[in-house]
Short mmCIF file of C-alpha atoms in Angstrom, two decimals:
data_model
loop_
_atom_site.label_atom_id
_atom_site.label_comp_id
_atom_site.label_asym_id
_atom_site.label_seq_id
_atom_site.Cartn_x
_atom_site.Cartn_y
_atom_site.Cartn_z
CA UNK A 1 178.01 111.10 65.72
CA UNK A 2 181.55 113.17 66.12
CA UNK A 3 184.38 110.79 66.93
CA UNK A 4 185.25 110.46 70.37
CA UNK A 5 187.68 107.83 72.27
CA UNK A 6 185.86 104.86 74.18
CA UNK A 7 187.16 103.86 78.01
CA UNK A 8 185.56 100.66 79.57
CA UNK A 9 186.80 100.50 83.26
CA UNK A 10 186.20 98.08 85.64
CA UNK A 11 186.42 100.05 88.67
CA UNK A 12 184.43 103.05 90.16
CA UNK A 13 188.43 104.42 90.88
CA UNK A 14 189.55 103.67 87.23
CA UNK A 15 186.01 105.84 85.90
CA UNK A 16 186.91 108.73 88.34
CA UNK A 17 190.68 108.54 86.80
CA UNK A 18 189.56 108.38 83.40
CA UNK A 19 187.35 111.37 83.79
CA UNK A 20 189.76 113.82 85.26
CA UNK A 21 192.19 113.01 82.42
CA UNK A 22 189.72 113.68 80.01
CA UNK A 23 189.24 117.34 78.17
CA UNK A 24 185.44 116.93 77.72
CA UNK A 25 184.45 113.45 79.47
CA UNK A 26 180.97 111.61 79.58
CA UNK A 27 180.35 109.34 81.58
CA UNK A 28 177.80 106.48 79.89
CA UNK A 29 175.51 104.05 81.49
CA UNK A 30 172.80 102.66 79.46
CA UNK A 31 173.56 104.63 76.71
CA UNK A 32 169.34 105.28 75.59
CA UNK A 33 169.31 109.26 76.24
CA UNK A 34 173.24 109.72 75.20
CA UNK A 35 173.36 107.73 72.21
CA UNK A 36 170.32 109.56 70.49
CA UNK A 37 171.90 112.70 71.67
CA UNK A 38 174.87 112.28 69.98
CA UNK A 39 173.63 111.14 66.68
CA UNK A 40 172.06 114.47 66.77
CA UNK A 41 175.28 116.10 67.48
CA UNK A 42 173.80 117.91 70.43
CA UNK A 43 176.28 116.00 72.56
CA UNK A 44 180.21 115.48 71.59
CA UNK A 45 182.18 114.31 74.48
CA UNK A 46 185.54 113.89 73.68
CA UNK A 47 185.80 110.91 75.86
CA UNK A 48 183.31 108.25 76.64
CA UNK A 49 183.74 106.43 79.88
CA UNK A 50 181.44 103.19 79.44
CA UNK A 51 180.16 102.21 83.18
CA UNK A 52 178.58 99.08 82.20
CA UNK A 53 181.67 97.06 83.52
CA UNK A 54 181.67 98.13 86.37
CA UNK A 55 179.93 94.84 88.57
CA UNK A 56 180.08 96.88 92.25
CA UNK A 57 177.82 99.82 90.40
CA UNK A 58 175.07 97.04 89.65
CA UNK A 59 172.22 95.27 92.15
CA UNK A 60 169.86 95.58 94.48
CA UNK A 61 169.81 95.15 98.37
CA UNK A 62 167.83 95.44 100.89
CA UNK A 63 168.88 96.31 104.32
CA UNK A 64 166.16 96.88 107.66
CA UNK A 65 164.16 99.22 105.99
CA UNK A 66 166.64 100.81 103.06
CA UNK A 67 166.63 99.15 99.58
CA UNK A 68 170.00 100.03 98.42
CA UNK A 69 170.06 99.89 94.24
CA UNK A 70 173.10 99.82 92.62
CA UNK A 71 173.31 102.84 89.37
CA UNK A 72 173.75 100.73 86.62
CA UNK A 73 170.65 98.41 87.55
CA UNK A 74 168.88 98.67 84.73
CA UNK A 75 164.68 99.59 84.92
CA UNK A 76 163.94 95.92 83.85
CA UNK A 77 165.76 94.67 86.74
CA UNK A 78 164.18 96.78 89.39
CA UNK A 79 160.60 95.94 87.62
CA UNK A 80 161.39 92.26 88.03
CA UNK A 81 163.36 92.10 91.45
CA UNK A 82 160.95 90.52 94.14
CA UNK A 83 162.98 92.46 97.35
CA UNK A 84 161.60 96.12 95.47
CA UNK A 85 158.22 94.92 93.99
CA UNK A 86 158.01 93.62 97.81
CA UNK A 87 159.35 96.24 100.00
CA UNK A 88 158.52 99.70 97.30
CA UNK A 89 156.36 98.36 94.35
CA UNK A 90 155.58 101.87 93.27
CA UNK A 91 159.09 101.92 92.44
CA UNK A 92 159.37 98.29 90.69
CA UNK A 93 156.00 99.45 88.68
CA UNK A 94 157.61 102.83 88.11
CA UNK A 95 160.49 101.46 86.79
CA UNK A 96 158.45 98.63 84.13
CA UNK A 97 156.26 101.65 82.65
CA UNK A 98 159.67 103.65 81.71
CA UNK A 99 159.98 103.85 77.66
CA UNK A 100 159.91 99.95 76.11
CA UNK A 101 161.05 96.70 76.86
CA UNK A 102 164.38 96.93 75.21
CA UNK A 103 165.09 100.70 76.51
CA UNK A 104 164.59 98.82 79.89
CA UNK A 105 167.02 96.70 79.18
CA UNK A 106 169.55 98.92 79.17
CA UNK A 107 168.68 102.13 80.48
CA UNK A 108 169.66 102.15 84.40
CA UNK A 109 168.69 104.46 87.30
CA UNK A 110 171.73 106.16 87.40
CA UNK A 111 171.58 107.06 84.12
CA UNK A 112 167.92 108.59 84.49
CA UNK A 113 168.63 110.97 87.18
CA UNK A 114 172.14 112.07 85.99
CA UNK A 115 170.43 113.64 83.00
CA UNK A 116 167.46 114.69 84.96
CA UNK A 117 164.86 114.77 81.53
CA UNK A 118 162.11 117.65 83.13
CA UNK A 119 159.82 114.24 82.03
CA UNK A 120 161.84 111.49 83.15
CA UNK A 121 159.93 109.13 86.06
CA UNK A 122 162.78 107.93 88.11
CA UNK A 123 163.46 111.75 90.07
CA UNK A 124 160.11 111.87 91.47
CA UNK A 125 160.15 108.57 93.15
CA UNK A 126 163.93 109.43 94.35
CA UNK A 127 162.41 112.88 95.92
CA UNK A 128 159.20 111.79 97.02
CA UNK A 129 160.47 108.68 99.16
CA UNK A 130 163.25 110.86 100.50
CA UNK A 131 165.94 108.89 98.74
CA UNK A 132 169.66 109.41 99.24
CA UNK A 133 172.05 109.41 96.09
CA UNK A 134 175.18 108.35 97.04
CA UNK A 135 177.88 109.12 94.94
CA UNK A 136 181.91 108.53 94.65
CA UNK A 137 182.85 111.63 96.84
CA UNK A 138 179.92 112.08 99.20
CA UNK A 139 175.95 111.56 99.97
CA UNK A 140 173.09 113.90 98.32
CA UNK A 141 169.40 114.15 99.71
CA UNK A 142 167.15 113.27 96.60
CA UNK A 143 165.48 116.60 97.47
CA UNK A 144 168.43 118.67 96.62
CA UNK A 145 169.72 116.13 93.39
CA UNK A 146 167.63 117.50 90.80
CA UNK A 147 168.48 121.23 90.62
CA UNK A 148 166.98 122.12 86.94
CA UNK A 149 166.45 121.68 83.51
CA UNK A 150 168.90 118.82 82.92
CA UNK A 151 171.40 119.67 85.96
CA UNK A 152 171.67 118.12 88.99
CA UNK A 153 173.60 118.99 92.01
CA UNK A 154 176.61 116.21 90.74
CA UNK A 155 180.34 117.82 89.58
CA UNK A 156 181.67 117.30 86.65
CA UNK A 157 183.80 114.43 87.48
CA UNK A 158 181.57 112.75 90.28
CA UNK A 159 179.70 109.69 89.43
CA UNK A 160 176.94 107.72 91.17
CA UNK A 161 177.43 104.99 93.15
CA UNK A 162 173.90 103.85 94.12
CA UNK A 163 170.68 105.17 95.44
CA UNK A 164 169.21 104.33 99.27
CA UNK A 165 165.28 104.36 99.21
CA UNK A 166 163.64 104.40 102.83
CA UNK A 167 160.86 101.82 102.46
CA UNK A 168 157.77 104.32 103.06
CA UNK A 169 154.27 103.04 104.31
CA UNK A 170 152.25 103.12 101.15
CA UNK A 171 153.36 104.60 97.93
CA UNK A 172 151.99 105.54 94.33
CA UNK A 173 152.66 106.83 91.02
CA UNK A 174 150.94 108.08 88.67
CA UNK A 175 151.67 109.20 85.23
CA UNK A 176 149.91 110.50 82.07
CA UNK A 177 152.35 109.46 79.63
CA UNK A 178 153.13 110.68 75.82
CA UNK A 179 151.78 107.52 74.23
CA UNK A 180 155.33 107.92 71.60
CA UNK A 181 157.80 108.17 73.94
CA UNK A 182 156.34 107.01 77.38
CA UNK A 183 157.60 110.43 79.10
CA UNK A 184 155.45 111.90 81.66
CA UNK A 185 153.98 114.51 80.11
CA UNK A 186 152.81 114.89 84.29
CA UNK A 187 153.46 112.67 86.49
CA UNK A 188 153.25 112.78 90.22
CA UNK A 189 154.52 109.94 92.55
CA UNK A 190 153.00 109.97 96.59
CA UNK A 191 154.57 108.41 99.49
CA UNK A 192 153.08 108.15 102.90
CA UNK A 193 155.64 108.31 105.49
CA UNK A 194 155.60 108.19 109.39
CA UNK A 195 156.06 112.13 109.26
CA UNK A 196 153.30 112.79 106.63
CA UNK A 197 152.60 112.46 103.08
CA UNK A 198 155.69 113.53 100.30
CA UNK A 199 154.53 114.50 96.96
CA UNK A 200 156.90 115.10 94.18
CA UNK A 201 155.73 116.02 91.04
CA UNK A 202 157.66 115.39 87.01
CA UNK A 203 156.98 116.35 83.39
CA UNK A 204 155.25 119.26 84.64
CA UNK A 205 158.30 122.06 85.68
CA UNK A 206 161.71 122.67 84.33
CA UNK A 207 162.47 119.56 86.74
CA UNK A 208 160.98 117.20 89.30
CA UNK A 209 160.74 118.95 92.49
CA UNK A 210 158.78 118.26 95.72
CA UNK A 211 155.21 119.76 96.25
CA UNK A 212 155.13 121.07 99.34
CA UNK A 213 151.65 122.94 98.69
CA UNK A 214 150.16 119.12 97.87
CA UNK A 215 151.32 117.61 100.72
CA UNK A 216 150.15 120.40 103.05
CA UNK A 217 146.88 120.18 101.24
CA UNK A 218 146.75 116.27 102.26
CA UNK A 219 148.24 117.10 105.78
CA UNK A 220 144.99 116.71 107.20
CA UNK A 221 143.28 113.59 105.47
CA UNK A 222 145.47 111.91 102.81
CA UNK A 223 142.55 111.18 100.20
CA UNK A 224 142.04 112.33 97.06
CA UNK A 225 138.76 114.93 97.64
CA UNK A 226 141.52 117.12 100.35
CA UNK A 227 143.10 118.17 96.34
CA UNK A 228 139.23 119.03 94.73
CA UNK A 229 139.64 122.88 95.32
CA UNK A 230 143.91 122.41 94.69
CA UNK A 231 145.49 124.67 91.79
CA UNK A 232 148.73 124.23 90.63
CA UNK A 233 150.96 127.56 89.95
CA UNK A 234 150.00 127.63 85.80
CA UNK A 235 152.91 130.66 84.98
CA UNK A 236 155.50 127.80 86.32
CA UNK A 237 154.42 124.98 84.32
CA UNK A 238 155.95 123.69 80.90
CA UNK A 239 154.46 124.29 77.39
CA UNK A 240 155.22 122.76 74.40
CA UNK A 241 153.58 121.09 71.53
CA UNK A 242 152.29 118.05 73.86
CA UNK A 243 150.91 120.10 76.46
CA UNK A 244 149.67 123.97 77.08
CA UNK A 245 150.58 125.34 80.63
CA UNK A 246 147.03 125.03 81.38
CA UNK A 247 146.54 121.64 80.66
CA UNK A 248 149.97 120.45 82.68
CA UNK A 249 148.20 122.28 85.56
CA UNK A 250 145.12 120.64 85.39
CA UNK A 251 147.18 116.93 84.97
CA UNK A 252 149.30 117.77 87.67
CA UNK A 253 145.84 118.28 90.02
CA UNK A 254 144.61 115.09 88.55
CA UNK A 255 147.51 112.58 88.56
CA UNK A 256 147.93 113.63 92.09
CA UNK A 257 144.54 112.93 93.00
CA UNK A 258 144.61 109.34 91.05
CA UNK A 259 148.16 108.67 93.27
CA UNK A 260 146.21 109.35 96.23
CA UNK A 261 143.84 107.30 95.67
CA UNK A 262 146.20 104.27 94.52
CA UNK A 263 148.44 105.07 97.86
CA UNK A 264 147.06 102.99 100.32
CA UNK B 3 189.87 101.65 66.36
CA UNK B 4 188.98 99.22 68.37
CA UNK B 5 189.07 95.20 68.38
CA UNK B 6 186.36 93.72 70.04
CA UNK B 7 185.38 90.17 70.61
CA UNK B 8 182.23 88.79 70.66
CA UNK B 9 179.83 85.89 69.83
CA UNK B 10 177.29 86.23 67.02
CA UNK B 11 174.42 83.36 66.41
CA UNK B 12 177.14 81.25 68.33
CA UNK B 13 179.91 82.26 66.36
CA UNK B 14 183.04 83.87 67.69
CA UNK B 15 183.54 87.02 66.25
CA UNK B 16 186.10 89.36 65.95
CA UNK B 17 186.05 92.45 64.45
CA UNK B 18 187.73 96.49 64.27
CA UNK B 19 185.49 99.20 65.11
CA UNK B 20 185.42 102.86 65.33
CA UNK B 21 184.42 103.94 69.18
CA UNK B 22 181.18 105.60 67.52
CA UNK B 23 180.10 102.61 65.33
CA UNK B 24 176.41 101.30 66.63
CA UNK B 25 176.46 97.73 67.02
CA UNK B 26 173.41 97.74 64.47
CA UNK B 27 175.99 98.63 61.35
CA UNK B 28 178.73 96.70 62.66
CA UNK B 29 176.39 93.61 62.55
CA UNK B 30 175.10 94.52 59.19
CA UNK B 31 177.84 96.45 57.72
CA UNK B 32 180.89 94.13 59.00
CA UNK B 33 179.30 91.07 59.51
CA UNK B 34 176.70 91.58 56.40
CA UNK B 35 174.04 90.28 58.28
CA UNK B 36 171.49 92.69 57.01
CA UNK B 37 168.43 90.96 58.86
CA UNK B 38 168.66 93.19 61.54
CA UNK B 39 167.14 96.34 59.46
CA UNK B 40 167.58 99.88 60.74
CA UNK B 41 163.96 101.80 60.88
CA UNK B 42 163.98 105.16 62.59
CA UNK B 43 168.12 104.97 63.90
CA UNK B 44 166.20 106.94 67.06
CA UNK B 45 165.37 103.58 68.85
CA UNK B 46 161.97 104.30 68.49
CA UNK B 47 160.45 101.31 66.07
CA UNK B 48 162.61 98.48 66.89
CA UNK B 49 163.12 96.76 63.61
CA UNK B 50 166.89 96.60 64.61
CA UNK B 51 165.60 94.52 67.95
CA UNK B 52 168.50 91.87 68.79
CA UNK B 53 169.27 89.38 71.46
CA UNK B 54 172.57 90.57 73.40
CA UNK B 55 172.98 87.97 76.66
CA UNK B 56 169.21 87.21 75.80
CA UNK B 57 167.45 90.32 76.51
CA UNK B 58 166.00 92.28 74.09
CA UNK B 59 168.12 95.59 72.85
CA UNK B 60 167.70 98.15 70.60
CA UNK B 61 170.96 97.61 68.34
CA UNK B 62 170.67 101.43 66.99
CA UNK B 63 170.92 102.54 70.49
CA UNK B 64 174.56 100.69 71.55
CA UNK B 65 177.87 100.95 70.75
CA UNK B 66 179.23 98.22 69.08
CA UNK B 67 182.25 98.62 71.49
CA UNK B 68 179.54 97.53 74.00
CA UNK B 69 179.12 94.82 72.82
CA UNK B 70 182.46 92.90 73.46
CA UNK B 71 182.30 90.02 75.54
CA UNK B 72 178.53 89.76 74.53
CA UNK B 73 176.77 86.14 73.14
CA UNK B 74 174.39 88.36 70.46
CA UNK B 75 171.54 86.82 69.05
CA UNK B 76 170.05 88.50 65.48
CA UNK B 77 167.35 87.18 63.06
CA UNK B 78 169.48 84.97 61.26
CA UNK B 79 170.84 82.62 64.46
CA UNK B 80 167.16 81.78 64.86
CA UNK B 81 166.51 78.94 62.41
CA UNK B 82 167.39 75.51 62.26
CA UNK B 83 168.99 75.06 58.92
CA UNK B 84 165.75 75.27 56.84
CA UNK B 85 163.46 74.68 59.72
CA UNK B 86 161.80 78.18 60.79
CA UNK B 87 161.93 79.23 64.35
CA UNK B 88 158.42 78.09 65.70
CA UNK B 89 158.17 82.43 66.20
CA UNK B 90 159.07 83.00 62.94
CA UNK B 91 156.84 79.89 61.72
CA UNK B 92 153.75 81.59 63.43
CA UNK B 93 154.84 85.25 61.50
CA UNK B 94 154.82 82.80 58.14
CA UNK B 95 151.17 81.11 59.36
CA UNK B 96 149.54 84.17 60.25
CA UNK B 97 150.93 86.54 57.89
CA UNK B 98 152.09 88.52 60.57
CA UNK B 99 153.43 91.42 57.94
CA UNK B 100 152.93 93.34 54.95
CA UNK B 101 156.15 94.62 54.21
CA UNK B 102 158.44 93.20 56.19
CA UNK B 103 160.71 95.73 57.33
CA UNK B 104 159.39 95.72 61.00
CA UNK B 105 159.40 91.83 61.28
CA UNK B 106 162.53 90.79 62.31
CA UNK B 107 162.46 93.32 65.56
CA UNK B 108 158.60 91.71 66.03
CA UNK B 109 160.02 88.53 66.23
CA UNK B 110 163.10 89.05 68.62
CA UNK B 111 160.62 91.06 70.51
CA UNK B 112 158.05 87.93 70.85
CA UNK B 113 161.30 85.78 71.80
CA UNK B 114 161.59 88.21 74.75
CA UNK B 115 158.40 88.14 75.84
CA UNK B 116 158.27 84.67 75.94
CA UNK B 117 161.55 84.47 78.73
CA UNK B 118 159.91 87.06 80.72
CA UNK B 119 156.44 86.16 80.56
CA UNK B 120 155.61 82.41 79.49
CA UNK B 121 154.43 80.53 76.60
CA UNK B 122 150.64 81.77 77.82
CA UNK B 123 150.84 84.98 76.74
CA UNK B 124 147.37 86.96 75.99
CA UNK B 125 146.36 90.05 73.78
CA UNK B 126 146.87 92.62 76.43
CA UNK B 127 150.66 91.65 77.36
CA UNK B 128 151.49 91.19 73.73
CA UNK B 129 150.14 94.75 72.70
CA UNK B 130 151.63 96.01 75.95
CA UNK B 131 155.01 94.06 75.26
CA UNK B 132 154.95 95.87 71.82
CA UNK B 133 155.10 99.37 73.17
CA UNK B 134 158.73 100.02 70.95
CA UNK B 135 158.01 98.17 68.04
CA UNK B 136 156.27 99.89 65.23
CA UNK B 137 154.68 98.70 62.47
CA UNK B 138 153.03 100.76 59.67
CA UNK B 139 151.18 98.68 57.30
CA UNK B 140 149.21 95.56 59.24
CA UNK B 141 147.11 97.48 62.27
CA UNK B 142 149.17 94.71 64.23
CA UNK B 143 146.30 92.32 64.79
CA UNK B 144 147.65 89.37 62.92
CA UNK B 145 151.28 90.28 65.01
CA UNK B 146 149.45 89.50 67.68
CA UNK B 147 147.96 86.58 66.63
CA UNK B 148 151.59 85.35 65.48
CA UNK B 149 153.39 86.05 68.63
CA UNK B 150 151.17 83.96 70.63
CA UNK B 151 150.82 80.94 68.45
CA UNK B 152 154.74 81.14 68.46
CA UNK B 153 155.30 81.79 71.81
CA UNK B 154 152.98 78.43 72.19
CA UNK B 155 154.73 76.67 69.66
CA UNK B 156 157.83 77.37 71.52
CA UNK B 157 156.61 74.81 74.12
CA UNK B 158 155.92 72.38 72.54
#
């Protein structure tokens, strides 16, 4: 790891200070995608502006039907927390199958969909349930967060604040994971909503994204047979020594159908 | 660098870091507490498994710097004097190793599974529960084995 210089603020105010002063600032939350990143020197902030004591970045509420969760609430937290394994317990399951107990620990939502890993789990539940990210400057629609390979719609010195997930009727997700790393290698998380089903779909693209052809498919009858004769698009799907293009494809068919069937 | 302040095995500790020091070699390095054994350094195998505010954490994969203010548990704050931890008493009764290396992030590991889960814990959470822990010699049957008898023992 290249030296850098370490800030620890205490306020969301004293992070977005900190970050404009800096020449090439990170912010870190959990630290579990950074940390390995910059022991392989593919990262080398100059500064690194530790979020983790920050307490008005951390928690969980829920309000009517929004459950509000703070960025730095870390995936063991939202696994365990009765108000989202009541209200969403796709999400609280989602969260408790990322990586291992101790990356749980201390990797945090936040954290997962600033870097936006093509196989991270946490974007597809924030598109699919029509989440809002709301950040220090302003509010995002999950739908337009994620907007490729590692980018997301945030600037450079904007942070996350928390993330507001509408409580949806029924909800699933559904991964085939790398049995190494626990990354989807596919997975697709389903939400039935008053409109109509939402369908977002990781591991399989240069990003999460929503499906829009899967949830027109399941317009009709939301069950797993309306996806039988469904193809996904194989030219747009990721290869790499994991999974062929062809075999993503087929998973991403699959996974849907088994999040269909576990949405109810 | 850095001062930070911090409690080891119930110890206050004080010590001067670099911002990019893990808290895995600071603990080893600074502190020569050399229980907590380094593995893979890409928080894969969890032989470097510590306590910090008693959860479970991949010491590879944090900064030391993180760690100020923290009560950190390792492998060494665990026994009584010469008394084993009942966990590591079961690793000892079972022969829950071959080598070694991976045992001290086994046993932190079956201390955090026992605050999350209970002292009833069967086969299927245990092997589940040891999703980032790796061992390469034992197959991990007898891990098993040793996490549950300690995770009993620990109620007794």
């Amino acid at each position: 790891m290249y030296e850098f210089s370490y800030h620890r603020p205490a306020s969301v105010a004293e992070a977005a200070a900190l970050i404009t002063r800096a020449v090439d600032g990170k912010f870190v939350a959990g630290g579990q995608t950074l940390l390995p990143t910059m022991k392989h020197r593919l990262a080398s902030p100059s500064d690194m502006i530790d979020l983790g004591g920050i307490a008005e970045l951390e928690g969980i509420v829920v309000n009517g039907n929004i459950v509000t969760i703070g960025a730095m609430t870390a995936h063991a937290d939202v696994a365990a927390s009765t108000e989202v394994r009541e209200a969403i317990p796709a999400l609280a399951a989602l969260a408790g199958n990322i990586g291992d107990p101790a990356v749980r620990n201390r990797g945090t939502l936040g954290g997962s969909i600033a870097n936006n890993d093509p196989a991270a789990d946490y974007p597809a539940a924030v598109i699919a349930l029509g989440a809002t990210v709301r950040t220090n400057q302003r509010e995002i629609a999950g739908e337009d967060f994620f907007t490729g390979m590692f980018e997301t719609a945030l600037e450079e010195d904007e942070l996350i604040v928390a993330v507001d997930f509408p409580r949806p009727e029924a909800a699933a997700y559904m991964k085939f994971e790398n049995p190494a790393s626990r990354y989807a290698i596919v997975g697709v998380f389903v939400a039935r909503t008053a409109p109509g089903p939402r369908v977002a779909v990781t591991g399989a693209t240069a990003c999460a994204h929503r499906a829009h052809r899967l949830e027109e498919a399941l317009q009709g009858a939301c069950n797993a047979a309306a996806l039988d004769d469904f193809r996904a698009p194989v030219e747009r799907m990721n290869a790499d020594i994991h999974a062929s293009a062809e075999y993503r494809a087929h998973l991403v068919k699959v996974m849907a159908q088994r999040a269909v069937a576990a949405c109810v | 660098m850095l001062t930070i302040n911090l409690a080891v095995n119930g110890q206050p500790v004080s010590g001067e870091v670099e911002a990019r020091t893990l808290l895995v070699d600071f603990l080893r390095e600074q502190l020569r507490l050399t229980g907590t054994h380094v593995g893979c350094d890409t928080s894969q195998c969890g032989a470097c498994v510590v306590m910090i505010d008693g959860k479970s954490v991949k010491a590879c994969t944090m900064l030391a710097a993180m760690a100020d203010g923290a009560e950190v548990t390792t492998i060494e704050g665990l026994a009584n004097g010469a008394e084993l931890h009942p966990m590591q008493q079961a690793f000892m009764d079972h022969h829950g190793l071959q080598c070694g290396f991976c045992t001290p992030g086994m046993v932190m590991s079956g201390l955090d599974m026992v605050n999350r889960h209970g002292n009833d814990l069967d086969d299927a959470t245990v092997r589940r529960e040891l999703n980032g822990n790796i061992c390469r010699c034992t197959g991990y049957q007898n891990i098993v084995k040793a996490i549950r008898t300690g995770a009993k023992a620990m109620e007794e």
